[in-house]
XYZ file of N, CA and C in Angstrom:
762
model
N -9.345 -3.917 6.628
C -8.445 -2.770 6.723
C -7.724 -2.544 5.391
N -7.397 -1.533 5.253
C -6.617 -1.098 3.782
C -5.695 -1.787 3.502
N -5.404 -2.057 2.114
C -4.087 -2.622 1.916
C -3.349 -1.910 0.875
N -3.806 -0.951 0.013
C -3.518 0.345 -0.520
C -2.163 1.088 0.371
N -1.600 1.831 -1.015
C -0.761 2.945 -0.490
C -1.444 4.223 0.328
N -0.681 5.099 0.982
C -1.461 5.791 1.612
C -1.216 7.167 0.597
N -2.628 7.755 0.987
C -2.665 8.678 0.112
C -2.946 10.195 0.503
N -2.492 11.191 0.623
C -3.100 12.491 1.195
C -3.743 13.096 0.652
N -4.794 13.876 1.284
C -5.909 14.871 0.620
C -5.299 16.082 0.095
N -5.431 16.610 -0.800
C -4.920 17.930 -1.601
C -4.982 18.800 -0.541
N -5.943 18.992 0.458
C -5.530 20.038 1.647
C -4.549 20.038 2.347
N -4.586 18.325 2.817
C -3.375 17.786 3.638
C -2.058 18.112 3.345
N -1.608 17.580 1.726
C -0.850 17.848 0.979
C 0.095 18.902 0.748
N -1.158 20.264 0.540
C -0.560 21.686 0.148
C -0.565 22.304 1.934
N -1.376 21.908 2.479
C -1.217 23.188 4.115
C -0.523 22.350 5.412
N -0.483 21.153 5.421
C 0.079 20.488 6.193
C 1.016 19.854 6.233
N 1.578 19.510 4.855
C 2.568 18.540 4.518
C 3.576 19.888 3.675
N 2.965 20.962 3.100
C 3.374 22.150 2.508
C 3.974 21.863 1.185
N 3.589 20.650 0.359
C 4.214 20.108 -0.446
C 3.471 21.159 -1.857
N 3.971 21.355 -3.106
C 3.456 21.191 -4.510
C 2.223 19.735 -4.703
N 1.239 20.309 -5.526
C 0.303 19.197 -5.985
C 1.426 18.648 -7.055
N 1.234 17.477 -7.585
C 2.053 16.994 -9.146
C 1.184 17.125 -9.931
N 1.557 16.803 -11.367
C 0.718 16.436 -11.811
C -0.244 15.189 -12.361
N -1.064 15.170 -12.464
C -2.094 14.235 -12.597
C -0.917 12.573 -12.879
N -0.347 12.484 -13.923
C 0.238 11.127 -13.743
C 1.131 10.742 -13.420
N 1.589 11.923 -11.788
C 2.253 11.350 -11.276
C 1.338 11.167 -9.081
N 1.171 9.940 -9.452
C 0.342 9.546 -8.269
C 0.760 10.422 -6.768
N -0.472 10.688 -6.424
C -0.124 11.481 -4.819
C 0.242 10.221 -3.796
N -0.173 8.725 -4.015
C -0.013 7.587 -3.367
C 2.106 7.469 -3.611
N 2.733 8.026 -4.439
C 3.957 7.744 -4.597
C 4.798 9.201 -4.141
N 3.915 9.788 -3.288
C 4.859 10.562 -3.107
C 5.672 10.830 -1.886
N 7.266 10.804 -2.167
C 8.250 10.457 -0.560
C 7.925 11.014 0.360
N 7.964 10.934 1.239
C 7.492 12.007 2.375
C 7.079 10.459 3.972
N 8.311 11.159 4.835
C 8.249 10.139 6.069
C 6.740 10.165 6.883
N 5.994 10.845 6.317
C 4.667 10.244 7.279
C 3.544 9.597 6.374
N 3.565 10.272 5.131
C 2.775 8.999 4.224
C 3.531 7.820 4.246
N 4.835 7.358 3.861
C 5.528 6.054 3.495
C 5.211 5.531 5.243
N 5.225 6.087 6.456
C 5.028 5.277 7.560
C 3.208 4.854 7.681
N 2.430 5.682 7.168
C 1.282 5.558 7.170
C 0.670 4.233 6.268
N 1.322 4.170 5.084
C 1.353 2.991 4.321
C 2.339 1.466 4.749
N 3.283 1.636 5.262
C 3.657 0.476 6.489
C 2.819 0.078 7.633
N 2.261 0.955 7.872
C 0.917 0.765 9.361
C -0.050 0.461 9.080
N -0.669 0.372 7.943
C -1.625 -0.079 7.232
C -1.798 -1.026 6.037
N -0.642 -1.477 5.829
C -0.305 -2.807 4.868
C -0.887 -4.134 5.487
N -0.945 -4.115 6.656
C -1.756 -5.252 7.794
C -2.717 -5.614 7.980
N -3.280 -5.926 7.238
C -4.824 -5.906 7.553
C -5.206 -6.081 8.693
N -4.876 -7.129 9.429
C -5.169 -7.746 11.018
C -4.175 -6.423 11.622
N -3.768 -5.751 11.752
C -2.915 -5.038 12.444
C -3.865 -3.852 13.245
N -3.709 -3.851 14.276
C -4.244 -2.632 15.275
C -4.111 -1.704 15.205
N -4.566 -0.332 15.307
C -4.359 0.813 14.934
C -5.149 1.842 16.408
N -4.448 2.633 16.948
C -4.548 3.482 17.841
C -5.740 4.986 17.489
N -6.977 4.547 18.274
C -7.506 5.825 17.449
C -7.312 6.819 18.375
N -7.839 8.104 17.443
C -7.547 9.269 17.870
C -9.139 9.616 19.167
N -9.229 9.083 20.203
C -10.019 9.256 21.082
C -11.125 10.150 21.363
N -10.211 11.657 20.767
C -10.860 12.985 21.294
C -11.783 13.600 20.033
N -11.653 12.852 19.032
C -12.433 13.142 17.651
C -13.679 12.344 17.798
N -14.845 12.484 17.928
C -15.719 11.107 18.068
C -16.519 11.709 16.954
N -16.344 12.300 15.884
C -17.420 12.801 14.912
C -16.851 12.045 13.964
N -15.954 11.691 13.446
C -15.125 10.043 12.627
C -14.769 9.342 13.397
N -13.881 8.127 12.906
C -13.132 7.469 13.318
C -11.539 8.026 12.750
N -10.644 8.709 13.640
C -9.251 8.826 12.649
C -8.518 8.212 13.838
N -7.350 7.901 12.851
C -6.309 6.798 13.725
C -4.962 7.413 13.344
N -4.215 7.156 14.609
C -2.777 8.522 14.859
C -2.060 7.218 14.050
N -0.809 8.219 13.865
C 0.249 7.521 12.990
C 1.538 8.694 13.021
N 2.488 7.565 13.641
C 3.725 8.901 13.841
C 5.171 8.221 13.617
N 5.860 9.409 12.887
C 6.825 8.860 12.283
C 8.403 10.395 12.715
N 8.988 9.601 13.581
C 10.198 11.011 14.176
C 9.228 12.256 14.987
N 9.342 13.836 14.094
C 8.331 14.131 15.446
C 7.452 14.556 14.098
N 7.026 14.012 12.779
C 5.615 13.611 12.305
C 4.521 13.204 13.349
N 3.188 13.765 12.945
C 2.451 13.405 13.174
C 0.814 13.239 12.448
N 0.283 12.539 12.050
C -0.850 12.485 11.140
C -2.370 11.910 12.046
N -3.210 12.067 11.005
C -4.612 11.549 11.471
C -5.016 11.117 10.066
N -5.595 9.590 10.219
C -5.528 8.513 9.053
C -7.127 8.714 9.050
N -7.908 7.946 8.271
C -9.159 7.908 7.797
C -8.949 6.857 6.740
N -9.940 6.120 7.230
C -10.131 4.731 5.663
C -11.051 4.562 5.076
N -10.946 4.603 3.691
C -12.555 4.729 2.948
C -11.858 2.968 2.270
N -12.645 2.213 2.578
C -12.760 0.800 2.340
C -11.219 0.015 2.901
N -10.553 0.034 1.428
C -9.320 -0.441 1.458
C -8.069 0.703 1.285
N -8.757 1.923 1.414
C -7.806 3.054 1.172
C -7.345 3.914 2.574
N -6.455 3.749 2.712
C -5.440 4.911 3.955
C -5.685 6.304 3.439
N -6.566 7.001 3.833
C -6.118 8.887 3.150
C -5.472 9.211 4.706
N -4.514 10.291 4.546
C -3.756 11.101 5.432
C -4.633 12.477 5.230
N -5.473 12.759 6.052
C -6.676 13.712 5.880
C -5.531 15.168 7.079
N -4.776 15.027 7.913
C -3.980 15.909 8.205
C -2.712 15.228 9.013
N -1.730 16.438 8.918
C -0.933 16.224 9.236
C 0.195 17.171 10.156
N 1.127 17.053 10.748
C 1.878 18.085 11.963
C 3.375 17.775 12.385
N 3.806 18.720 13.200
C 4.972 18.016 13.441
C 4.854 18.672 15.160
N 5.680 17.346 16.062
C 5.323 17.481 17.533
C 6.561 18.553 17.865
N 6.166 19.263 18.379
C 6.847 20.650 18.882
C 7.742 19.614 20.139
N 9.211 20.103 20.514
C 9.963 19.657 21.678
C 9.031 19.961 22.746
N 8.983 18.755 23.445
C 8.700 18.996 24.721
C 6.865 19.009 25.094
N 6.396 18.695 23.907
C 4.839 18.429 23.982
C 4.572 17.029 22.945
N 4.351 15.721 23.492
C 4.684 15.063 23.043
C 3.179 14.714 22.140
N 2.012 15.469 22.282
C 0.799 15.086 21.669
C -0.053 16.376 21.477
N 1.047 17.333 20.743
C 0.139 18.851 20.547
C -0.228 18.618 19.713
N -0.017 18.065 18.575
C -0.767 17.856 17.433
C -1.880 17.638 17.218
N -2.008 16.272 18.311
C -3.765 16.012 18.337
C -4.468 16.993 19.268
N -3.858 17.199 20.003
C -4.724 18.415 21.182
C -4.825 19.772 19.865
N -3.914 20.037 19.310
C -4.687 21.093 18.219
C -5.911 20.479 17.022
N -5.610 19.209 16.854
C -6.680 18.664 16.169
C -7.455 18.656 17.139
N -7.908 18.421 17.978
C -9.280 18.256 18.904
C -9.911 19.731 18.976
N -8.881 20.660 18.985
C -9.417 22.112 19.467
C -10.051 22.811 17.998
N -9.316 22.219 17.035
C -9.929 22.428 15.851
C -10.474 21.597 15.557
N -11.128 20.937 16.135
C -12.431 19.842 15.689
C -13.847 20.191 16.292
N -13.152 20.833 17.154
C -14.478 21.437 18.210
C -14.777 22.922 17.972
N -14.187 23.621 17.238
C -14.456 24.860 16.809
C -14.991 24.929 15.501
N -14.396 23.652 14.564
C -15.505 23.362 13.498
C -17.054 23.190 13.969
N -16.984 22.504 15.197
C -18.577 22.238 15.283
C -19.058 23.304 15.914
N -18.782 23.635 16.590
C -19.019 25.215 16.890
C -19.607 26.154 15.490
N -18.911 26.470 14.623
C -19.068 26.835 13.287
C -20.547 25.936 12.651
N -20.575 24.920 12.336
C -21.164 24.412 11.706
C -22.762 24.139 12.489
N -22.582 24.288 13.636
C -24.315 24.666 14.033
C -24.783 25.750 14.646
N -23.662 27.152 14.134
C -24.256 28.338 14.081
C -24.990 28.180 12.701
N -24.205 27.764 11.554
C -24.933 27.691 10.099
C -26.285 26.785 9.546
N -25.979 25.629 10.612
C -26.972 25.062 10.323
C -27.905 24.557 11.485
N -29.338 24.670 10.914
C -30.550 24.100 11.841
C -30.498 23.041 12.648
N -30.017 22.015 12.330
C -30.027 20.854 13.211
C -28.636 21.059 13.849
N -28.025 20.794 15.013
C -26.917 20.783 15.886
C -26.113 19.161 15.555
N -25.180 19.769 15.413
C -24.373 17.981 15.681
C -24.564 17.576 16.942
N -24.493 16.726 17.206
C -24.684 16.311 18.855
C -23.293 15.670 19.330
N -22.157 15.139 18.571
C -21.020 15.210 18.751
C -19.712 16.413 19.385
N -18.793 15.947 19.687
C -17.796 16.982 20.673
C -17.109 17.959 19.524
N -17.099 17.325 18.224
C -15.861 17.193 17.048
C -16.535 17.441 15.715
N -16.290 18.370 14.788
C -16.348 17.998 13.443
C -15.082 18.315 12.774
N -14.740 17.092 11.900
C -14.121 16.809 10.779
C -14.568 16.345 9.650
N -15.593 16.974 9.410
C -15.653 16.422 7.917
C -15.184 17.216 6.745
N -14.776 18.296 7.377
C -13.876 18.984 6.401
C -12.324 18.653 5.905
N -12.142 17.644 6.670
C -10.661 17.416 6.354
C -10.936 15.844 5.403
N -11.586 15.322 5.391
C -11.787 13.932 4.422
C -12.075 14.579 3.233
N -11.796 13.193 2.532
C -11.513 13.438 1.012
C -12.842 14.555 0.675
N -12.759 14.968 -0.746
C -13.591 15.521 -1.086
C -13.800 15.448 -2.387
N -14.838 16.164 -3.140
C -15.038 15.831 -4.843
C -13.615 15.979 -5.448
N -12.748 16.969 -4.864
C -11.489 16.808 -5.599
C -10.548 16.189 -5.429
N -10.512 15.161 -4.318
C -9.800 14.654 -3.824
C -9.959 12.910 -4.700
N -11.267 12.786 -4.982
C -11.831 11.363 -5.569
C -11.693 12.145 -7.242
N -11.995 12.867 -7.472
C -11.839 13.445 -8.818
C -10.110 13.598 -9.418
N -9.481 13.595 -8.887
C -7.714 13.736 -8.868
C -7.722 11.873 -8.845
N -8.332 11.124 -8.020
C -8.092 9.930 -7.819
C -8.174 9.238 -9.070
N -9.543 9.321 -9.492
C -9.647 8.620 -10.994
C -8.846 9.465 -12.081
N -8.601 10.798 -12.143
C -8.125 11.471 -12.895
C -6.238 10.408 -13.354
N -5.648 10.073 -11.968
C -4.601 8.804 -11.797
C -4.413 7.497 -12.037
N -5.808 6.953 -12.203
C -5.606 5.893 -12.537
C -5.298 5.577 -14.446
N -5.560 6.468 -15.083
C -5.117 6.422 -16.626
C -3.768 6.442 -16.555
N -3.139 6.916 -15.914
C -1.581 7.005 -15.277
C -1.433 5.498 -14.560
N -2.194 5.428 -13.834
C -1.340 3.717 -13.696
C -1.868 2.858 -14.597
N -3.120 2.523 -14.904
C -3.274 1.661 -15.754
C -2.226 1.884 -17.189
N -1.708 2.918 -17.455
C -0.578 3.025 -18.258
C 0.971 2.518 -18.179
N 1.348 3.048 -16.729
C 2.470 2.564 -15.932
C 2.217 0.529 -15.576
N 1.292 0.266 -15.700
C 1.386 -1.170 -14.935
C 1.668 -1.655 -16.828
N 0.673 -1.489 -17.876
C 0.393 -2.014 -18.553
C 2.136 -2.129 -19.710
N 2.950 -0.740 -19.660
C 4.291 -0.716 -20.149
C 5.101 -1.915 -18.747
N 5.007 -2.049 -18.033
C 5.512 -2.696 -17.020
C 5.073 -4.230 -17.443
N 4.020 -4.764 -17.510
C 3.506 -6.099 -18.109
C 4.004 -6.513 -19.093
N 3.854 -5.335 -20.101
C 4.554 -6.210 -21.706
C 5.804 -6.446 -21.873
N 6.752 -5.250 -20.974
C 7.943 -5.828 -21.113
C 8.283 -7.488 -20.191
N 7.342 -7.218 -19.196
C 7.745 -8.254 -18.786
C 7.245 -9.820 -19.819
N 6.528 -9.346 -20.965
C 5.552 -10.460 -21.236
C 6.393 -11.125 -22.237
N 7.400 -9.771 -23.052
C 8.444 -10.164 -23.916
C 9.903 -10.608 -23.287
N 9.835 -10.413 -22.575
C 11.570 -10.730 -21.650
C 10.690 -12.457 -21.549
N 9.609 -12.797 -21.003
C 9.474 -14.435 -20.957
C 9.428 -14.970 -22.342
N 8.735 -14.675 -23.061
C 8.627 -15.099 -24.223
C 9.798 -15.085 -25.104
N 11.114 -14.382 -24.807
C 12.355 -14.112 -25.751
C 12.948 -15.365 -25.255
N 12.064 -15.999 -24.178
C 13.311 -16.783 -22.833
C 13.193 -17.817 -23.324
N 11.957 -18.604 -23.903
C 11.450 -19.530 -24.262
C 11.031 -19.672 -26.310
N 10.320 -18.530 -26.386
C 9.609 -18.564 -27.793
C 7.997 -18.990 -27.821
N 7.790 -18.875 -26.404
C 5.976 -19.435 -26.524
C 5.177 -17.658 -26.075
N 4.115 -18.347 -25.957
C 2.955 -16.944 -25.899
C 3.114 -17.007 -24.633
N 3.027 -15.752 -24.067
C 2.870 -15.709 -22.383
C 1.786 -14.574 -22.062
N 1.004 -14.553 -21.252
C -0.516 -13.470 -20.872
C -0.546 -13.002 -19.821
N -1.159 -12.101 -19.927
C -1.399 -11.445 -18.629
C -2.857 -10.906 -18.394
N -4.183 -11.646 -17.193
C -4.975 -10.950 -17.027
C -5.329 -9.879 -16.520
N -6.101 -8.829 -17.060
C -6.702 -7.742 -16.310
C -8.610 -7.704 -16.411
N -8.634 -6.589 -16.153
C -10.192 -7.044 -15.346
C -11.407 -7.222 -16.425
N -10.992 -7.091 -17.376
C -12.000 -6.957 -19.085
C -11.568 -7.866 -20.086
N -10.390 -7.880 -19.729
C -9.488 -8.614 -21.380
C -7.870 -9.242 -20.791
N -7.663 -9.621 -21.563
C -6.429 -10.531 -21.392
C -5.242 -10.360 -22.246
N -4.103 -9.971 -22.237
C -3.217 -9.621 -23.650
C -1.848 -11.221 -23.241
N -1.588 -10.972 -24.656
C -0.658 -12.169 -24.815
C 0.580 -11.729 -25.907
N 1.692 -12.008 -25.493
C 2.504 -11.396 -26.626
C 3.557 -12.786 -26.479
N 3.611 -13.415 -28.273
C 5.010 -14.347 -28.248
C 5.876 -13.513 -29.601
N 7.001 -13.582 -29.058
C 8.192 -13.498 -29.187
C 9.221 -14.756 -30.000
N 8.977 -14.129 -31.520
C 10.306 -15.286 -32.197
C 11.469 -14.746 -33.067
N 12.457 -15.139 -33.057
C 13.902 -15.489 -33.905
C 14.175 -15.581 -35.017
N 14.027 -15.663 -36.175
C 14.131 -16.889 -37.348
C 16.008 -16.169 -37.528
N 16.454 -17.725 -38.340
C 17.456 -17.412 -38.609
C 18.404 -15.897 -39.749
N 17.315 -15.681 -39.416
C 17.550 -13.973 -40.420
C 18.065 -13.155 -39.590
N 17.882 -13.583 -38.169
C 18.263 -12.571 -37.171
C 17.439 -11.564 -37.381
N 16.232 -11.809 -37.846
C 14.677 -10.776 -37.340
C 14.161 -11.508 -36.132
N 13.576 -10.255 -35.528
C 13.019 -10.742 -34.268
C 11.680 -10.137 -34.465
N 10.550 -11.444 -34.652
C 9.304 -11.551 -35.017
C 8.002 -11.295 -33.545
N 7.218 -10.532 -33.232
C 6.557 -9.557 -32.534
C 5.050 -10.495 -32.572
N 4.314 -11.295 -32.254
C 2.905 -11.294 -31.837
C 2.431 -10.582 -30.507
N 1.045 -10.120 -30.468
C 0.339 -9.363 -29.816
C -0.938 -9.710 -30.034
N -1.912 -10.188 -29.194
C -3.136 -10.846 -29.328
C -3.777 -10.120 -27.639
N -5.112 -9.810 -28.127
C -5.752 -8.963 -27.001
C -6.862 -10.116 -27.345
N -7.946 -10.637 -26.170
C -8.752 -11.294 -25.822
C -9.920 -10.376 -25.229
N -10.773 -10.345 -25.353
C -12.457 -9.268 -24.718
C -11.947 -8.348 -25.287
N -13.279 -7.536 -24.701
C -13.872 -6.641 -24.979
C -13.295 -5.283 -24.070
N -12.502 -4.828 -25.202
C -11.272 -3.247 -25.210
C -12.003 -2.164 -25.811
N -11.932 -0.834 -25.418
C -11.557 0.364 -26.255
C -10.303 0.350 -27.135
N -10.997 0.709 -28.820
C -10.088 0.454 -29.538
C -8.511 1.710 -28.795
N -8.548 2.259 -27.893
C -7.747 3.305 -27.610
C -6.672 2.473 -27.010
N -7.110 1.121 -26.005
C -6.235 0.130 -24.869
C -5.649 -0.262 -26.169
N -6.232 -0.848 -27.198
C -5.381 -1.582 -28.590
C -4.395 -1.098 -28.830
N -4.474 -0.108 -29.259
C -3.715 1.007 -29.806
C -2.607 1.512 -29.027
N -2.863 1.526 -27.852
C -2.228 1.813 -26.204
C -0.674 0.635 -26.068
N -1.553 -0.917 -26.331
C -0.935 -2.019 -26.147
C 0.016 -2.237 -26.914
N 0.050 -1.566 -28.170
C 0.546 -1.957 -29.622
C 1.573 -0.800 -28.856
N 1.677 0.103 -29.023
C 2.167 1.374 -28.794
C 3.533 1.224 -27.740
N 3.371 0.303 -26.692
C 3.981 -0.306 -25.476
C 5.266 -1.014 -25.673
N 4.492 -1.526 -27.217
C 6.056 -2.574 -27.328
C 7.522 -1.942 -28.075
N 8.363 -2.701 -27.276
C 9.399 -1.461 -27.924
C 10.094 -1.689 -28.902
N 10.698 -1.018 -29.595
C 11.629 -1.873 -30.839
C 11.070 -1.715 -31.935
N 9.397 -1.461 -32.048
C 8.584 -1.628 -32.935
C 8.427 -0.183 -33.793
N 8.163 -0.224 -34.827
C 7.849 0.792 -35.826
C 6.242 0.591 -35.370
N 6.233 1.852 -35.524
C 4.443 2.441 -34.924
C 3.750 2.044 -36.370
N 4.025 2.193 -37.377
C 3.266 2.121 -38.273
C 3.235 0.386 -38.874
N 4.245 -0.190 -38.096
C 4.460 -1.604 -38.626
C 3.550 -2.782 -38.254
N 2.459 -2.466 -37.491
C 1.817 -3.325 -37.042
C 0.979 -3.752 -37.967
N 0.835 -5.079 -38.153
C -0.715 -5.818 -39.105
C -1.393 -6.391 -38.713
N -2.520 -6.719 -38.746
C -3.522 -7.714 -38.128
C -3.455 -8.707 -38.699
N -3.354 -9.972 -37.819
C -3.058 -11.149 -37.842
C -4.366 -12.492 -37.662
N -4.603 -13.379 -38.915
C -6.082 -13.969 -38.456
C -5.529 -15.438 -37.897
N -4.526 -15.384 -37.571
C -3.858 -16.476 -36.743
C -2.377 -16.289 -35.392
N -2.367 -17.017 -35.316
C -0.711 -16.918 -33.904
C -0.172 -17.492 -34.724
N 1.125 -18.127 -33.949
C 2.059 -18.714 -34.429
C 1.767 -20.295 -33.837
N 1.056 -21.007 -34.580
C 0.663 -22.772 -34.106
C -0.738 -22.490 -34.029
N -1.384 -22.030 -34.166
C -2.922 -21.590 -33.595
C -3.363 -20.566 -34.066
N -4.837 -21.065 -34.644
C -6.072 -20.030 -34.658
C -6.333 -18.922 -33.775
N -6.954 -17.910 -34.723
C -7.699 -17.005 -33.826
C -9.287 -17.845 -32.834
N -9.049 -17.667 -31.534
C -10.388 -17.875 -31.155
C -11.909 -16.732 -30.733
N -12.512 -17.136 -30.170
C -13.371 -16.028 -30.378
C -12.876 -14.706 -29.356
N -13.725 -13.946 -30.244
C -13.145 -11.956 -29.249
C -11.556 -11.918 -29.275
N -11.113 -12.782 -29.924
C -9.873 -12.260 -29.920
C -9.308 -11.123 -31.362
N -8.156 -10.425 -30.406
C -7.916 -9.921 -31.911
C -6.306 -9.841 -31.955
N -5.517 -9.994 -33.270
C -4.035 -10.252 -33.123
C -3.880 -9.334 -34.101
N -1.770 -8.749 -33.473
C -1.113 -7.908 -34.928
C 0.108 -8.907 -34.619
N 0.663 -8.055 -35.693
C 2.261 -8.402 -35.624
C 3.421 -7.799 -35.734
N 4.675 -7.531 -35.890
C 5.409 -6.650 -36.179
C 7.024 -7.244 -36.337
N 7.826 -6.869 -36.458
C 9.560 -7.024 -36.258
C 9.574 -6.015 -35.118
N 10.718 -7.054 -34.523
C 11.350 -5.969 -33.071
C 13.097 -5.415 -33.636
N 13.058 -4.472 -33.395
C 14.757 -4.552 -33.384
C 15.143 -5.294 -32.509
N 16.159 -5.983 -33.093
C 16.582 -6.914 -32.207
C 17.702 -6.487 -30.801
N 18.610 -5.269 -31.292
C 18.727 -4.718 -30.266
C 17.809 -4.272 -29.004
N 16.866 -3.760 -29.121
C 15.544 -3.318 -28.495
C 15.691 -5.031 -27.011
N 15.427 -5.927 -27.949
C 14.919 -7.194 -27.622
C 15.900 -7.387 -26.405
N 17.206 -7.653 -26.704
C 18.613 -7.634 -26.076
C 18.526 -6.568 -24.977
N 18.098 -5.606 -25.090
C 18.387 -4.320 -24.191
C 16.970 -4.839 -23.291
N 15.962 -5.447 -23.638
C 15.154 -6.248 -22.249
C 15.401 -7.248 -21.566
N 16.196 -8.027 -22.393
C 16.786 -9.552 -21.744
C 18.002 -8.861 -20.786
N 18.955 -8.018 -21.058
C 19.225 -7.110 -19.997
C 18.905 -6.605 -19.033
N 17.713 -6.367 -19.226
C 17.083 -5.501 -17.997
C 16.414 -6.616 -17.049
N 16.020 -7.722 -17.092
C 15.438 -8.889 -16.738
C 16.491 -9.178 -15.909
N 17.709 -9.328 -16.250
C 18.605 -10.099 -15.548
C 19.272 -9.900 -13.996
């Protein structure tokens, strides 16, 4: 079962939820709204049970209700999409899905006047699951998080390393980055940065770019660390931090 945030389909989104699209780097998985954030609590479980929607038998969708919200879930592996969504009118405590069923069955109705072979099912929905733009917006987001996690890592990589003075790393799925953090009595605050595999020189550049305090143009390449050789596929710079910069993370750590 998913363990992903939940995420809505751009249809869902704009006609059901009546929301604005964002833009691209800002994730549709982060956006507030009481029936996605309950949809992503109901599905954080892996072992957790989930109530399906009975009267749909052309998918599998599973109800999810939050006040008088109401949604129909769909899981593509480990992912929750919110493929539609409603709100329960007083006094009908399950119109939502009875209008999803009636519009599930008038899709199929539709769809084997058009086409030769007949569904043999009660229900079609396959118009409401993701679609090319829905997976196309998806990856279009992840340059947006792999950005957001990767400013999120280094600070954290320099707040340990200010704590101590050693190298501290962090793996991801290609390469490995490492940043130590030193002092000298000059009251400069001295910057290593060492990337391990095989990167687009763009992530380099990306990584360097991340750290704060740093003059963009101040970086050098380095054929050693501080106690240690370069080993293989690796590649190192260096820089000065303002030391304020440095202070204003050991702050934020605390």
């Amino acid at each position: 079962m998913p363990t992903n945030r939940a995420r809505p389909t751009l249809r869902c989104l704009r006609d059901d939820l009546k929301l604005a699209v964002p833009p691209a780097d800002d994730p549709l998985d982060e956006i507030a709204h009481p029936l996605l954030n309950k949809t992503t609590e109901q599905f954080a479980d892996e072992h957790a049970k989930h109530e399906r929607i009975r009267a749909i038998d052309d998918q599998i969708l599973f109800k999810v209700k939050i006040q008088r919200w109401r949604g129909a879930v769909w899981t593509e592996e480990d992912l929750p999409w919110l493929v539609a969504g409603g709100v329960r009118e007083n006094g009908s405590p399950d119109d939502f899905y009875a209008s999803l069923e009636e519009d599930g069955k008038a899709a199929r109705a539709r769809y084997n006047t058009d086409h030769a072979k007949p569904l043999t099912s009660a229900t079609y929905t396959g118009h409401l699951l993701p679609n090319q733009d829905d997976h196309e917006r998806y990856q279009m987001e992840a340059g947006a998080r792999l950005l957001r996690h990767l400013a999120q890592t280094i600070r954290g990589l320099i707040r340990s390393s200010l704590g101590d003075g050693r190298e501290h790393s962090a793996d991801y799925a290609t390469f490995v980055i490492g940043i130590q953090v030193r002092a000298d009595d000059g009251h400069e605050t001295y910057v290593a940065v060492r990337i391990t595999g095989s990167v687009p020189d763009n992530i380099a550049y990306l990584t360097l770019d991340l750290v704060p305090g740093c003059e963009r143009d101040g970086w050098y390449p380095e054929p050693q660390l501080p106690g240690r050789p370069l080993y293989g596929a690796e590649q190192a710079w260096s820089n000065l931090m303002d030391p304020k910069a440095a202070a204003k993370l050991l702050e934020e750590g605390e």
